[in-house]
XYZ file of C-alpha atoms in Angstrom:
769
model
C 42.632 109.382 92.937
C 45.401 108.750 90.803
C 45.329 112.896 89.827
C 46.447 113.431 93.751
C 48.690 110.925 93.510
C 50.728 112.241 90.534
C 50.266 116.340 92.054
C 52.188 114.277 95.465
C 54.719 112.792 92.669
C 55.336 116.310 92.040
C 55.915 117.412 95.445
C 58.038 115.361 96.399
C 60.244 113.678 93.914
C 61.267 110.334 94.604
C 65.598 110.344 95.016
C 66.640 107.583 93.575
C 69.984 107.513 96.202
C 69.688 108.046 99.213
C 72.403 110.739 99.746
C 72.654 112.085 96.005
C 73.618 115.871 97.333
C 72.563 117.305 94.093
C 69.535 116.219 94.572
C 68.715 117.052 97.691
C 69.121 120.817 97.061
C 66.971 120.781 94.300
C 64.031 119.491 96.227
C 65.095 122.191 99.429
C 64.700 125.152 96.581
C 61.460 122.862 95.642
C 60.190 123.275 98.746
C 60.711 127.138 99.237
C 58.198 127.681 97.525
C 55.245 125.251 98.226
C 52.929 126.587 100.845
C 54.266 124.780 104.466
C 51.314 122.785 104.244
C 52.660 121.016 100.778
C 56.833 121.965 102.399
C 56.362 119.682 105.315
C 56.923 116.643 103.822
C 59.544 117.902 101.457
C 61.664 119.079 104.639
C 62.562 115.867 106.159
C 62.152 113.487 104.172
C 64.808 115.551 103.645
C 66.781 116.004 107.518
C 65.798 111.568 107.951
C 68.412 111.356 105.356
C 71.328 114.870 106.550
C 70.095 116.078 110.220
C 73.284 117.819 110.748
C 72.445 120.224 107.620
C 72.184 122.362 109.300
C 70.901 124.788 106.598
C 67.783 123.096 105.700
C 66.891 123.400 108.625
C 66.844 127.584 108.771
C 64.974 127.056 105.213
C 62.841 124.563 107.626
C 62.102 126.940 110.359
C 62.137 129.568 108.243
C 58.503 127.956 105.813
C 57.321 128.491 109.292
C 58.020 131.305 110.780
C 56.670 133.191 108.034
C 53.395 131.790 108.568
C 53.215 132.566 112.362
C 53.096 128.678 113.357
C 55.068 129.072 117.112
C 54.531 126.122 118.024
C 55.811 124.197 114.814
C 59.130 126.449 115.956
C 60.051 125.910 118.900
C 59.438 122.121 117.768
C 61.657 121.735 114.971
C 64.539 124.342 117.567
C 64.545 121.251 119.652
C 65.537 119.245 117.208
C 67.907 120.339 115.652
C 69.691 123.832 117.535
C 72.244 121.795 120.045
C 73.226 119.440 116.842
C 74.018 122.043 114.581
C 75.932 124.645 115.734
C 76.316 126.864 113.451
C 76.046 131.099 114.053
C 72.804 131.647 110.788
C 70.730 129.063 111.774
C 71.658 130.203 115.921
C 70.819 134.086 114.366
C 66.914 132.459 113.106
C 66.532 131.357 116.566
C 66.702 134.597 118.212
C 65.149 136.553 115.919
C 62.403 133.390 117.235
C 63.067 134.753 120.445
C 63.305 138.452 120.733
C 59.477 139.141 118.177
C 58.036 136.429 120.866
C 58.791 137.897 124.040
C 59.038 142.406 122.178
C 55.870 143.073 123.765
C 55.885 141.178 127.285
C 57.882 144.188 129.293
C 60.453 143.211 131.692
C 59.627 139.886 131.515
C 60.443 139.534 127.792
C 63.266 141.379 128.737
C 64.957 139.142 130.512
C 63.627 136.024 128.832
C 65.578 137.383 125.447
C 68.944 138.285 127.960
C 68.755 134.235 128.776
C 67.893 132.783 125.489
C 71.598 134.997 124.509
C 73.828 134.193 127.725
C 72.514 130.180 125.529
C 72.795 131.078 122.712
C 76.193 132.441 122.712
C 77.509 129.638 125.764
C 77.219 127.209 121.889
C 78.607 128.935 119.714
C 79.934 132.049 121.537
C 83.481 130.844 119.750
C 82.760 130.176 116.371
C 84.945 132.579 115.100
C 81.744 133.844 112.800
C 80.168 134.587 115.479
C 80.796 138.382 116.184
C 77.631 139.443 114.961
C 76.166 137.370 117.878
C 78.198 139.256 120.538
C 77.365 142.614 119.364
C 73.558 142.189 118.775
C 73.708 141.219 121.978
C 75.621 144.533 123.764
C 72.903 146.587 121.609
C 70.056 145.036 122.778
C 72.220 145.473 126.138
C 72.010 148.821 125.843
C 68.664 149.781 123.934
C 66.918 152.362 126.818
C 63.822 150.787 127.962
C 60.374 151.535 126.979
C 57.519 153.119 128.295
C 57.474 152.538 132.344
C 60.036 151.634 132.810
C 61.999 154.453 131.454
C 60.956 156.002 134.433
C 60.897 153.005 136.627
C 65.003 153.308 136.065
C 67.313 155.278 138.827
C 71.164 154.518 138.794
C 71.485 151.628 140.576
C 70.195 149.651 137.901
C 71.705 151.613 135.375
C 74.963 150.394 137.023
C 73.678 146.882 136.678
C 73.305 147.585 133.222
C 76.441 148.771 132.123
C 78.318 146.697 134.380
C 76.468 143.940 132.246
C 77.386 145.775 128.609
C 81.583 145.137 130.112
C 80.847 141.298 130.833
C 80.327 141.362 127.778
C 82.526 143.083 125.987
C 85.880 141.848 128.219
C 84.507 138.436 126.688
C 83.778 139.272 123.544
C 87.819 140.946 122.634
C 89.113 137.735 124.172
C 86.536 134.951 120.948
C 89.349 134.709 118.423
C 86.059 136.130 116.326
C 86.234 138.126 112.373
C 84.872 141.140 114.146
C 87.492 141.259 117.146
C 89.013 144.846 116.455
C 85.837 145.646 115.626
C 84.492 144.649 118.622
C 87.403 146.104 120.554
C 87.103 149.579 119.402
C 83.770 150.130 120.619
C 84.856 148.865 123.991
C 87.090 151.635 123.513
C 84.150 154.149 123.201
C 82.405 152.288 125.865
C 84.996 153.033 128.853
C 85.550 155.803 127.804
C 82.727 156.533 127.733
C 81.591 155.706 130.712
C 85.304 156.809 133.372
C 88.479 158.211 131.310
C 90.249 157.135 135.081
C 88.485 153.551 135.461
C 88.657 153.076 131.085
C 93.158 153.537 131.905
C 93.353 150.699 133.536
C 90.615 148.552 132.443
C 92.099 148.946 128.877
C 95.713 148.605 130.274
C 94.388 145.053 131.470
C 92.557 144.333 128.844
C 94.721 144.699 125.801
C 97.403 141.832 126.602
C 94.287 139.514 125.895
C 92.623 140.662 123.153
C 96.131 141.275 120.908
C 96.504 137.068 121.676
C 92.905 136.274 120.517
C 93.810 138.614 117.547
C 97.169 136.495 117.395
C 95.254 133.212 117.444
C 92.371 133.984 115.492
C 95.009 134.577 112.190
C 96.247 131.283 113.051
C 92.814 129.335 113.401
C 91.229 131.187 109.379
C 94.317 129.822 107.841
C 92.473 126.367 109.430
C 88.576 127.432 109.261
C 89.354 128.417 105.620
C 89.968 125.359 104.523
C 86.889 123.953 105.756
C 84.175 123.276 103.366
C 81.166 124.892 105.327
C 78.319 124.205 102.551
C 78.636 120.479 101.924
C 76.644 117.646 103.240
C 77.002 114.964 105.862
C 77.420 111.691 103.511
C 78.719 108.173 103.474
C 82.265 108.243 103.255
C 82.863 107.248 99.442
C 86.928 107.894 99.614
C 86.651 110.849 96.568
C 90.175 113.333 97.426
C 87.445 116.311 98.495
C 86.287 114.514 101.339
C 89.928 113.082 102.290
C 90.946 117.277 101.949
C 87.957 117.870 104.251
C 88.824 115.420 106.401
C 91.892 116.105 107.040
C 91.507 119.763 106.822
C 89.414 119.350 109.775
C 91.684 117.141 111.279
C 94.602 119.927 111.869
C 92.176 122.166 113.502
C 91.198 120.254 116.169
C 94.525 120.058 116.083
C 95.479 122.650 117.012
C 92.075 124.008 119.108
C 93.477 120.675 120.936
C 97.136 122.486 121.777
C 95.442 125.308 123.390
C 96.740 128.007 121.307
C 95.271 130.987 123.513
C 96.774 129.509 126.950
C 93.383 129.299 128.634
C 91.678 127.974 131.377
C 91.756 124.582 130.725
C 87.481 124.691 131.156
C 86.907 127.114 128.352
C 90.016 125.553 126.237
C 88.191 121.929 126.465
C 84.455 123.805 125.693
C 86.593 125.115 122.404
C 87.715 121.724 121.730
C 84.456 120.372 122.232
C 82.101 123.461 120.612
C 85.157 121.987 117.199
C 84.428 117.848 116.871
C 80.823 118.438 117.161
C 81.098 120.961 114.214
C 82.652 118.910 113.016
C 80.291 116.024 113.459
C 78.078 118.545 111.379
C 79.623 117.716 108.006
C 81.465 113.728 108.981
C 78.675 112.664 111.001
C 78.752 109.017 109.058
C 82.829 108.724 110.156
C 82.675 106.328 112.545
C 87.028 108.060 113.506
C 85.587 110.672 114.452
C 82.783 110.250 116.125
C 85.278 107.467 118.673
C 87.954 109.861 118.653
C 84.939 112.716 120.284
C 84.024 109.947 122.910
C 87.275 108.605 123.261
C 89.544 112.541 124.385
C 86.016 113.059 126.962
C 87.764 109.623 128.174
C 91.022 110.592 129.024
C 89.892 114.129 129.462
C 88.021 112.233 132.460
C 84.502 112.521 131.558
C 83.940 108.914 130.853
C 79.659 109.707 131.300
C 79.805 112.555 128.104
C 81.901 109.687 126.017
C 79.187 106.955 126.823
C 76.536 109.298 125.523
C 78.936 109.801 122.895
C 79.315 106.509 121.967
C 75.798 105.467 121.984
C 75.340 109.610 119.266
C 76.845 107.436 117.866
C 75.315 104.560 117.669
C 72.423 106.225 116.756
C 73.993 107.666 113.263
C 75.848 104.803 112.255
C 73.777 101.441 113.984
C 75.534 98.888 111.776
C 79.402 99.921 112.832
C 80.000 97.339 115.056
C 83.482 99.003 115.629
C 81.527 101.637 116.961
C 79.773 98.987 118.919
C 83.082 96.948 120.658
C 84.784 100.505 121.491
C 81.671 100.584 122.731
C 81.720 97.575 125.107
C 85.294 97.756 125.662
C 84.713 101.952 127.882
C 82.238 99.839 129.995
C 83.992 97.076 130.495
C 86.867 99.640 131.454
C 85.333 101.011 134.551
C 83.554 98.026 135.522
C 80.452 97.923 133.688
C 79.749 94.687 133.614
C 75.289 94.880 131.751
C 75.898 97.630 130.572
C 79.131 95.945 127.963
C 76.850 92.274 128.151
C 73.742 95.014 126.504
C 75.431 96.529 124.027
C 77.264 92.324 122.812
C 73.533 90.890 123.191
C 72.103 93.968 121.055
C 75.191 93.288 118.960
C 74.695 89.217 118.581
C 70.784 90.089 117.969
C 68.848 86.870 117.596
C 71.888 85.263 117.295
C 70.826 83.964 113.661
C 71.465 86.330 112.026
C 75.010 86.838 114.160
C 78.615 87.374 112.218
C 80.811 83.996 113.331
C 83.315 87.645 114.758
C 80.845 88.308 117.310
C 80.502 84.992 118.982
C 83.743 84.663 119.684
C 83.719 88.112 120.575
C 81.205 87.346 123.240
C 83.226 84.389 124.269
C 86.113 86.020 125.373
C 83.411 88.314 127.374
C 82.006 85.817 129.139
C 85.872 83.875 129.835
C 86.911 87.911 131.170
C 84.047 88.531 133.461
C 82.280 85.042 134.258
C 84.784 82.050 133.694
C 85.889 79.437 131.773
C 82.882 77.671 132.471
C 80.321 80.445 130.753
C 81.821 81.013 128.252
C 82.148 77.099 127.478
C 77.794 76.908 128.006
C 77.508 79.956 125.135
C 79.668 77.643 123.283
C 78.242 74.577 123.207
C 74.589 76.816 122.336
C 77.186 78.456 119.723
C 78.007 75.723 117.683
C 74.358 74.435 117.304
C 73.661 77.646 115.239
C 73.662 77.415 111.055
C 76.444 80.317 111.173
C 78.726 78.825 113.420
C 82.021 78.977 110.790
C 85.076 77.166 112.231
C 86.789 80.507 113.373
C 84.265 79.682 116.311
C 86.233 76.409 116.514
C 89.343 77.610 116.814
C 89.003 80.254 119.182
C 87.532 78.573 121.396
C 89.901 75.120 121.439
C 92.819 77.843 121.304
C 91.773 79.339 124.676
C 90.867 76.286 126.502
C 94.177 75.004 125.483
C 96.035 78.393 126.098
C 94.016 78.443 129.625
C 93.221 75.178 131.052
C 96.646 74.009 129.871
C 94.699 70.768 129.268
C 94.908 69.919 125.133
C 92.634 67.524 125.775
C 89.480 69.408 125.864
C 91.561 71.293 123.211
C 91.854 68.365 120.530
C 88.318 67.265 121.604
C 86.867 70.567 120.642
C 88.766 70.002 116.594
C 87.902 66.371 116.476
C 84.312 68.044 117.075
C 85.064 70.503 114.260
C 86.235 68.788 112.122
C 83.500 66.058 111.661
C 81.712 69.613 110.507
C 84.687 71.362 109.031
C 86.148 68.853 106.821
C 86.036 69.862 103.973
C 87.698 73.408 105.031
C 91.319 73.866 104.407
C 91.812 76.532 106.753
C 90.430 74.621 109.270
C 92.825 71.633 108.625
C 95.819 73.750 108.742
C 95.030 75.125 112.139
C 94.403 72.318 113.556
C 97.363 70.937 112.477
C 99.220 73.699 113.925
C 98.129 72.334 116.975
C 99.152 69.581 116.902
C 102.885 70.456 115.671
C 102.150 72.337 119.361
C 102.292 69.096 121.083
C 104.590 67.390 118.627
C 101.845 65.507 117.622
C 103.735 63.735 114.378
C 101.731 61.272 114.150
C 98.169 62.754 115.306
C 99.010 64.836 112.793
C 99.855 62.974 109.505
C 97.509 61.173 110.437
C 95.279 64.126 110.022
C 96.969 65.243 106.514
C 95.841 61.784 104.856
C 92.698 61.973 106.028
C 91.661 65.610 105.026
C 93.408 64.664 101.381
C 91.451 61.814 101.398
C 87.848 64.454 101.525
C 89.634 67.188 100.196
C 89.746 67.983 96.169
C 92.714 68.237 94.583
C 91.761 72.207 93.273
C 91.363 72.783 96.791
C 94.269 70.613 98.758
C 96.985 72.088 97.684
C 98.069 74.954 100.193
C 97.104 71.116 102.391
C 100.304 69.543 100.221
C 102.754 71.883 100.888
C 102.599 72.188 104.761
C 102.633 68.562 103.984
C 105.100 68.357 102.789
C 107.000 70.808 105.392
C 105.940 68.348 108.227
C 106.998 65.752 106.698
C 110.327 68.398 105.795
C 110.434 68.068 109.848
C 109.211 64.938 111.031
C 109.722 62.362 107.903
C 113.286 61.413 106.336
C 114.109 61.806 103.126
C 111.841 59.015 101.382
C 107.797 59.335 103.531
C 109.118 63.532 102.141
C 109.570 61.924 98.796
C 107.235 59.532 98.379
C 104.463 62.572 99.897
C 105.861 65.019 97.492
C 105.095 62.076 94.384
C 101.184 62.203 95.410
C 100.838 65.749 95.479
C 102.063 65.393 92.373
C 100.387 62.919 91.354
C 97.448 64.338 92.784
C 98.255 68.062 91.408
C 98.313 66.890 88.051
C 94.275 66.415 87.532
C 94.099 69.214 87.660
C 95.177 71.450 84.771
C 95.902 70.741 81.337
C 99.809 70.317 81.733
C 99.488 67.380 83.504
C 102.595 65.214 82.322
C 105.041 68.155 82.736
C 104.218 68.552 86.603
C 104.576 64.976 87.009
C 107.895 65.290 86.538
C 111.335 66.099 88.822
C 112.369 69.337 87.780
C 115.198 71.493 89.918
C 112.460 73.340 91.392
C 111.978 70.964 93.519
C 115.517 70.492 95.127
C 115.138 73.950 96.021
C 111.498 74.143 97.427
C 113.092 70.432 99.776
C 115.916 73.283 100.950
C 114.863 76.238 101.354
C 114.166 77.923 105.002
C 111.873 80.948 105.141
C 114.211 82.679 103.640
C 117.175 81.231 102.375
C 117.117 79.997 99.847
C 120.383 77.378 98.219
C 120.451 79.470 95.121
C 121.674 83.103 94.427
C 118.330 85.302 94.040
C 119.910 85.650 89.647
C 119.436 81.193 89.669
C 116.188 81.840 91.138
C 115.222 83.873 88.946
C 116.426 81.908 86.270
C 114.260 79.418 87.072
C 110.698 81.573 87.339
C 110.995 81.865 84.286
C 112.023 78.440 83.304
C 109.155 76.965 84.874
C 106.133 79.993 83.720
C 108.098 79.349 79.764
C 107.353 75.452 81.097
C 104.063 75.794 81.643
C 103.172 77.258 78.072
C 105.149 75.872 76.617
C 102.830 74.577 73.638
C 101.348 78.046 73.773
C 100.547 80.371 70.725
C 103.883 82.912 71.846
C 102.520 86.351 70.646
C 103.203 88.444 73.026
C 104.772 88.521 76.437
C 106.286 89.932 79.341
C 107.258 88.554 82.490
C 108.284 90.602 85.333
C 110.473 89.147 87.594
C 111.931 90.390 90.408
C 115.323 90.095 92.388
C 115.038 87.305 94.798
C 111.604 86.225 94.176
C 110.757 82.185 93.853
C 108.652 79.897 91.371
C 104.881 78.938 91.905
C 104.677 77.678 94.685
C 107.294 79.516 96.894
C 106.867 83.386 95.696
C 104.903 85.420 93.091
C 105.468 85.909 89.278
C 104.219 88.954 87.540
C 103.066 87.983 83.595
C 101.397 91.361 81.761
C 101.118 88.268 78.250
C 99.888 84.698 78.246
C 102.477 84.862 75.026
C 105.742 85.701 74.076
C 107.693 87.395 72.024
C 109.617 86.050 68.875
C 113.077 88.217 68.276
C 113.040 89.934 65.405
C 116.280 87.777 64.023
C 116.618 88.992 61.211
C 119.238 91.645 61.655
C 120.937 89.557 64.735
C 125.052 89.438 63.728
C 126.745 86.802 64.952
C 129.419 88.399 67.116
C 132.317 86.479 65.576
C 136.125 88.451 65.933
C 137.625 86.947 63.170
C 134.355 88.154 60.749
C 134.471 91.594 58.940
C 131.093 93.235 57.387
C 130.889 93.702 53.173
C 129.619 96.157 52.116
C 129.412 98.527 55.247
C 128.629 101.706 53.219
C 131.238 104.006 55.719
C 132.094 106.880 54.734
C 136.260 105.757 54.884
C 136.155 109.553 56.938
C 134.664 107.556 59.837
C 136.770 104.010 60.000
C 139.580 102.656 60.047
C 140.745 99.862 56.939
C 138.643 97.220 58.196
C 135.429 97.193 60.711
C 136.126 94.394 62.916
C 133.976 93.392 65.934
C 132.726 96.095 68.743
C 134.258 96.587 72.056
C 130.901 97.217 73.623
C 127.689 96.358 73.952
C 126.361 99.623 72.270
C 129.133 99.863 69.468
C 127.367 95.810 69.350
C 124.257 97.090 68.035
C 125.775 99.685 66.078
C 127.797 96.963 64.338
C 124.828 94.369 63.524
C 123.276 97.529 61.666
C 126.221 97.933 60.073
C 126.944 94.525 58.922
C 123.786 93.941 57.384
C 123.203 96.970 55.301
C 122.220 99.284 57.681
C 124.027 102.052 55.665
C 121.857 105.561 56.887
C 120.882 104.292 60.017
C 124.339 103.530 61.076
C 126.029 107.258 60.128
C 122.663 108.859 61.447
C 123.566 107.221 64.803
C 127.456 108.297 64.321
C 126.199 112.363 63.486
C 123.662 112.164 66.232
C 126.355 110.503 69.133
C 128.327 113.946 70.940
C 132.326 113.028 70.302
C 132.529 113.183 74.567
C 130.051 109.884 74.620
C 132.207 108.125 71.556
C 135.318 108.995 73.745
C 133.571 107.138 76.337
C 131.899 104.251 74.403
C 135.803 104.029 73.471
C 137.154 103.109 76.967
C 134.382 100.441 77.692
C 135.894 97.441 78.173
C 134.957 93.963 76.665
C 132.267 92.701 77.830
C 131.433 89.216 77.765
C 127.132 88.624 79.331
C 124.365 91.180 79.341
C 125.865 94.686 81.030
C 129.159 95.284 81.996
C 130.570 95.575 85.388
C 129.047 98.456 86.786
C 132.112 99.511 89.175
C 134.843 99.993 86.136
C 131.343 101.950 84.167
C 131.805 103.972 86.801
C 135.698 104.498 87.128
C 135.743 105.212 83.479
C 132.740 108.393 84.052
C 134.583 108.566 87.081
C 138.354 109.952 85.512
C 136.749 111.444 82.481
C 136.829 114.339 81.002
C 133.568 115.057 80.223
C 132.874 118.543 79.716
C 130.501 119.922 80.752
C 129.810 123.777 79.514
C 129.263 124.118 75.220
C 130.236 121.235 72.845
C 133.033 122.914 70.245
C 133.215 122.831 66.629
C 131.832 119.603 64.962
C 133.109 116.547 66.267
C 135.981 118.626 68.765
C 134.768 118.818 72.637
C 136.993 121.346 74.343
C 137.832 118.709 76.508
C 138.282 115.482 74.593
C 139.780 117.300 71.718
C 138.325 115.074 68.600
C 135.734 113.023 68.513
C 137.388 109.033 68.097
C 137.889 107.784 64.926
C 134.567 104.712 64.161
C 137.387 102.448 64.339
C 137.907 103.514 67.786
C 134.884 102.389 68.982
C 133.726 98.935 66.806
C 137.384 97.672 66.404
C 138.315 94.850 68.290
C 139.361 95.606 71.449
C 141.942 92.641 71.227
C 143.681 95.089 68.977
C 143.932 97.404 71.610
C 143.454 98.063 74.767
C 141.616 100.463 76.874
C 141.954 103.635 77.559
C 143.497 104.172 80.986
C 142.255 107.157 82.460
C 141.980 109.627 79.970
C 144.611 108.523 77.087
C 144.273 105.329 76.018
C 146.727 103.730 72.493
C 145.565 104.201 68.857
C 145.312 100.804 67.210
C 148.045 98.315 65.127
C 147.180 100.157 62.506
C 147.734 103.672 63.135
C 150.220 105.609 61.527
C 153.216 106.866 63.299
C 152.961 110.933 62.627
C 148.733 110.175 64.164
C 150.800 107.632 66.682
C 153.074 110.812 68.293
C 150.148 112.828 67.994
C 148.097 111.286 70.173
C 150.637 110.290 72.371
C 151.046 113.363 73.214
C 147.637 114.463 73.633
C 147.114 111.457 76.167
C 150.352 113.256 77.757
C 148.992 116.086 77.610
C 145.616 114.741 79.188
C 146.308 112.464 81.969
C 148.975 115.268 83.498
C 145.245 117.550 83.567
C 143.553 114.542 85.371
C 146.440 113.623 87.402
C 146.992 117.659 88.925
C 142.989 117.410 89.851
C 142.195 117.602 93.733
C 141.378 114.510 95.052
C 137.096 114.103 95.058
C 134.751 115.313 97.768
C 132.298 113.061 97.258
C 131.804 109.548 99.077
C 130.769 108.428 96.877
C 133.315 108.754 93.476
C 135.685 107.695 96.382
C 134.223 104.508 97.126
C 134.014 103.503 92.818
C 136.993 104.571 93.245
C 139.165 102.478 96.317
C 136.935 99.770 94.270
C 138.519 100.136 90.372
C 141.248 100.631 91.997
C 141.398 97.334 94.667
C 138.933 95.086 91.912
C 139.752 92.578 88.599
C 138.323 90.752 86.678
C 139.514 88.757 84.132
C 138.824 89.963 80.200
C 140.250 89.354 76.950
C 143.474 92.864 76.573
C 144.721 94.285 79.744
C 143.007 96.711 80.674
C 144.808 99.672 83.427
C 142.542 102.187 84.328
C 144.723 104.789 86.383
C 143.745 105.699 90.212
C 142.297 109.084 89.435
C 144.627 109.973 93.265
C 148.001 109.212 91.967
C 147.847 108.418 88.435
C 149.150 105.120 89.438
C 148.404 102.102 88.115
C 145.303 100.993 90.241
C 144.990 97.684 88.570
C 145.296 95.307 85.786
C 140.904 94.637 85.378
C 140.215 92.726 81.733
């Protein structure tokens, strides 16, 4: 007995993952080498998991055909043909039919012809159905044998030719891979019958054939995106599955557009065929089933839509979405009892039903049988151990909105409060209901009852809503009192209890904000957020930190603060230089060619950091920075004004960028720019801006300690550059114009007076310091 069990185990290895595609293919491959008696259980197991896998059905039926088991073959075909619209499987079917009827004479010929018509009625629109049409035509053209040849008369021959012509005419208007070959065969056929008749028929069908060929080329683009070897598995969210879903959606949209402009019956037939093929591969996708049923309903075939929903629930018996959609369709068409049956099936025995199912059934009963029926069901449901507070809330609000009687709804909320007083969400829903009634006395009493029962860690939202309530209904004293009580209650839930009890500016912001309106700027709000976060972590070891605060974000209880670490980074203060205009760093070691008589305070943020490096003795780094900096950038940095704070005025920087002659081509000699001339000396970058103003447009005044000869050369250069700037045409870019206009009218107070020339006329645009 143990050896038999081991043998059976080898034949049908257990699959750990029910929808393991690789394991299923291995099992099917092994089954092909087994005798039919041993292979049949393997195929049954596979097809139970993959009921739309046409290739497994084909292997299964071919295994029975190999041993001429006709009864089993018929039974398998009856199970799979209509749900697996794939050409290879149907070719196997017609091969079996022809073999079974080959020796039955005229009766067998007629049965085979009916089988061909049956097959082409289902898969004749497939883009790969060309061989099926050719085989059917060849069958009709085949010469009967024996007695049939002698009995054949002219009338029967005419019927046969008419039948062949009709099949040809159906085939040449169907977009398939073999369309051109079928057209050539049809031309030969008509010419062989009657050249005179052929001319009229071919001219009639030539446009239809051309249209079919054009549609074939378009359809092929969509069909080529589909993986026809894919097995139907539940969606896992993989990229390949999403690509296949999109490919089928595109093909369905293409067919729904009726690109061939055929009659509505034929067009709908093609859409149905495409949906059926799609479900072979997306069998576990509820949205495809829903789309299919909805399309039928919108097309006027409600009964067919009902059948699609029934098939969908057989494929996905646990899909609540499809059950609600199915019940909705039944209710829409007035079939109340079938819809009620679906809801009852969804509820089951009631003990395992979800709260949502109870709520939706209560609403269904209210719509179709009245409030009394809904009330009776609610009274039964509240006894269920699976009845949650959601049912109470839904029923109370429904009664309040429909009966217009707040007393009944109030009683329902009170009944639920005895059972769900420890549910903060239920308390908040009850409070909202009382607020709608403007019942401040009972609302305040509800908050007090709830807070006396809830543990502090679950009462955060209740306290928040209580404070908001006091802001609306109470006076300042009551509002401050509740806020202090909240602090005392929540101080017992954390380590920083003492800090929570302290009054902070955040409390003021909390009290005086409304919706998205705040009593401070977004910058102030961000600052408060950071301060609150630092306060909570003030006693923790600060090693690494990153706090990300978006503009306009609130603080705890108002908005979220994103932190990427629990610690803060201590800044490296070993290389910090005090920004003192009177300070002159000693021992900079800067080469004489790049320095003035002394290295003063920097005139912009970037040169601040450079001067910091120089002032700390990092001469090598300073030299490297100067060497690596392009002359055009040095010229631009010399123009930047002094700023107080981390960032300069954006409009000022943009105006300097727009008015500077920064070259776009290849630089000339080292340290020289074709547009700006020699690079400015280091003293122009790091010297005090108090000794000279920044450039106006492309010009600047040199420092007072310059030699007079250099001053004249620079002034001459300034005049040339200013002339070139002023002679430029007006800018066409709206963004440039807007920024320059802002630079002209904007003025801020900084040390020294800096004049920026207009890019339009060269006039002084304003005093910007």
